[in-house]
Amino acid sequence: MNRYLFETILTTKSTIMKKNRMVMLAVFAFATVFLPRSLKAQEDKDQLIKDSKEVRTAFIKADESMKSRFNNAYGYVIFPDIGKGAVVVGGAGGRGAVFEKGKTTGTAKMVQVTVGAQAGGQAYREVIFFENKAALDRFKDNKFEFSGQVSAVAVKAGASATAKYREGVAVFTQEKGGLMVEASVGGQKFTYKPL
């Protein structure tokens, strides 16, 4: 065999092996870095949906009339855990699951900044009901936020039965713990992400 041909074959074979190693290394890097993140993101979504369904049950347990509201609303978003803290300037945030006609359609993030007489911290749950498609679509189009004077109905027996929709929306909260001198949900802004 010609020495030049032999060296060319060895060089080609070595180049192919290096490329294969690089491809394998890239696949390994992708699998170890990105795959766990995507699986973690899916696990987070699954847990968020599970937590939201548990909160639905807790709201109904606290106020039996909530069952009718959940069944009759065009859609709703449940935030299982909102953390809030303040010393004059306050902030809050949480993630929720969005349901349309009883089926999960996406997730949502909520942020809130408030200024005024307030102090303390709390953790609470929140459900926003949408009376019709237009109200839910406004939320899904990320064109939805609460003005400063909006407040929520605290869930207790019978509270849901008398609460009215305002501009196609009704808001309910349930305290999880803590002490907060402020009950307004004004200033909340939302971001919707479809599943």
XYZ file of C-alpha atoms in Angstrom:
195
model
C 0.000 0.000 0.000
C 1.232 3.435 -0.801
C 2.582 5.254 2.274
C 0.714 8.473 1.354
C -2.557 6.550 0.990
C -1.936 4.795 4.312
C -1.315 8.133 6.114
C -4.422 9.663 4.510
C -6.548 6.746 5.707
C -5.137 7.055 9.244
C -5.663 10.816 9.267
C -9.233 10.441 7.979
C -9.984 7.725 10.531
C -8.505 9.861 13.329
C -10.565 12.889 12.214
C -13.771 10.818 12.161
C -13.028 9.467 15.642
C -12.406 12.988 16.972
C -15.683 14.198 15.431
C -17.528 11.226 16.918
C -16.026 11.972 20.341
C -17.067 15.626 20.022
C -20.594 14.627 18.997
C -20.788 12.184 21.902
C -19.470 14.844 24.272
C -22.044 17.337 22.983
C -24.855 14.787 23.409
C -23.625 14.005 26.911
C -23.422 17.708 27.801
C -26.932 18.301 26.465
C -28.269 15.304 28.368
C -26.651 16.312 31.648
C -27.325 20.053 31.471
C -30.508 20.715 29.510
C -32.522 17.531 29.937
C -32.685 17.763 33.753
C -33.819 21.391 33.442
C -36.622 20.484 31.068
C -37.631 17.531 33.260
C -37.478 19.783 36.325
C -39.620 22.365 34.530
C -42.176 19.649 33.694
C -42.088 18.392 37.291
C -42.623 21.972 38.492
C -45.631 22.363 36.165
C -47.056 19.026 37.276
C -46.601 19.979 40.948
C -48.131 23.413 40.353
C -51.207 21.840 38.736
C -51.476 19.288 41.560
C -51.147 22.030 44.204
C -53.765 24.130 42.383
C -56.258 21.264 42.429
C -55.634 20.800 46.164
C -56.254 24.520 46.726
C -59.528 24.219 44.788
C -60.577 21.518 47.243
C -59.494 23.687 50.214
C -61.543 26.650 48.940
C -64.623 24.453 48.530
C -64.082 22.983 52.000
C -63.964 26.505 53.498
C -67.031 27.664 51.533
C -69.307 25.057 49.956
C -70.768 27.703 47.593
C -67.320 27.916 45.889
C -68.092 24.600 44.166
C -70.797 26.283 42.111
C -68.450 29.161 41.258
C -65.726 26.765 40.060
C -68.274 24.785 38.009
C -69.941 27.822 36.413
C -66.966 30.089 35.711
C -65.710 30.213 32.136
C -62.198 29.893 33.554
C -60.061 30.556 36.576
C -56.471 30.802 37.728
C -55.356 29.371 41.059
C -52.247 30.644 42.836
C -51.526 28.018 45.519
C -48.859 30.026 47.311
C -48.340 33.776 47.198
C -45.708 35.246 49.464
C -46.097 38.869 50.492
C -43.942 41.145 52.602
C -43.890 44.862 53.332
C -42.536 47.746 55.326
C -44.303 50.734 53.698
C -43.252 49.451 50.225
C -44.498 45.925 49.662
C -44.071 43.144 47.198
C -45.712 39.829 46.434
C -45.326 37.062 43.935
C -46.518 33.601 43.028
C -47.141 31.077 40.274
C -50.481 29.596 39.318
C -52.295 27.213 37.011
C -54.871 28.482 34.514
C -58.033 26.487 33.807
C -60.503 27.029 30.976
C -63.798 25.166 31.169
C -62.229 22.913 33.806
C -59.139 21.953 31.780
C -55.603 23.175 32.461
C -54.461 25.444 29.629
C -51.392 27.187 31.022
C -49.465 28.693 33.890
C -49.288 32.228 35.203
C -46.943 34.389 37.223
C -48.100 37.203 39.463
C -46.053 40.119 40.789
C -47.291 42.957 42.928
C -45.700 46.145 44.208
C -47.579 48.368 46.624
C -46.762 51.611 48.450
C -48.591 52.888 51.504
C -49.395 52.097 55.135
C -48.523 48.423 55.401
C -46.253 46.257 57.480
C -45.702 42.545 57.960
C -45.690 39.425 55.875
C -48.052 36.663 54.915
C -48.593 33.678 52.702
C -51.943 33.216 51.052
C -53.778 31.504 48.195
C -55.679 33.310 45.496
C -58.269 32.340 42.907
C -59.318 34.639 40.091
C -62.551 33.645 38.353
C -63.360 34.749 34.806
C -67.053 35.103 34.042
C -66.686 34.855 30.265
C -64.276 34.180 27.404
C -63.490 37.869 26.890
C -62.256 38.249 30.489
C -60.113 35.107 30.272
C -58.740 36.121 26.867
C -57.695 39.479 28.307
C -55.753 37.568 30.973
C -54.211 35.159 28.432
C -53.188 38.092 26.205
C -51.217 39.530 29.165
C -53.435 42.631 29.180
C -54.686 42.076 32.686
C -53.753 43.757 35.947
C -55.594 44.972 38.996
C -55.890 48.667 39.675
C -54.894 49.996 43.091
C -58.340 49.867 44.678
C -59.240 46.246 43.874
C -59.622 43.962 46.862
C -60.389 40.289 47.198
C -63.085 38.433 49.091
C -61.679 36.393 51.984
C -62.992 32.849 51.722
C -65.287 31.814 54.557
C -68.609 30.015 54.657
C -71.129 31.688 52.346
C -68.811 34.435 51.068
C -68.818 33.176 47.492
C -72.598 33.123 47.204
C -72.924 36.901 47.531
C -69.745 38.003 45.716
C -70.298 39.648 42.326
C -68.169 39.731 39.202
C -66.652 43.108 38.342
C -65.714 43.568 34.702
C -65.956 39.790 34.290
C -63.647 38.988 37.222
C -64.078 37.858 40.844
C -61.139 37.384 43.238
C -60.958 35.264 46.384
C -58.117 34.748 48.845
C -57.435 32.351 51.661
C -54.761 33.108 54.239
C -52.121 30.459 54.862
C -50.404 32.138 57.790
C -48.601 35.265 58.859
C -49.794 38.719 59.759
C -50.359 41.455 57.206
C -52.106 44.783 57.685
C -53.396 45.131 54.086
C -55.951 43.123 52.095
C -55.769 44.746 48.660
C -54.791 42.843 45.524
C -54.387 46.124 43.660
C -51.211 46.454 41.632
C -51.023 42.774 40.766
C -49.704 42.095 37.259
C -49.869 38.767 35.500
C -48.012 36.860 32.798
C -49.694 33.893 31.116
C -47.833 31.035 29.460
C -49.755 28.320 27.565
C -48.908 24.660 28.228
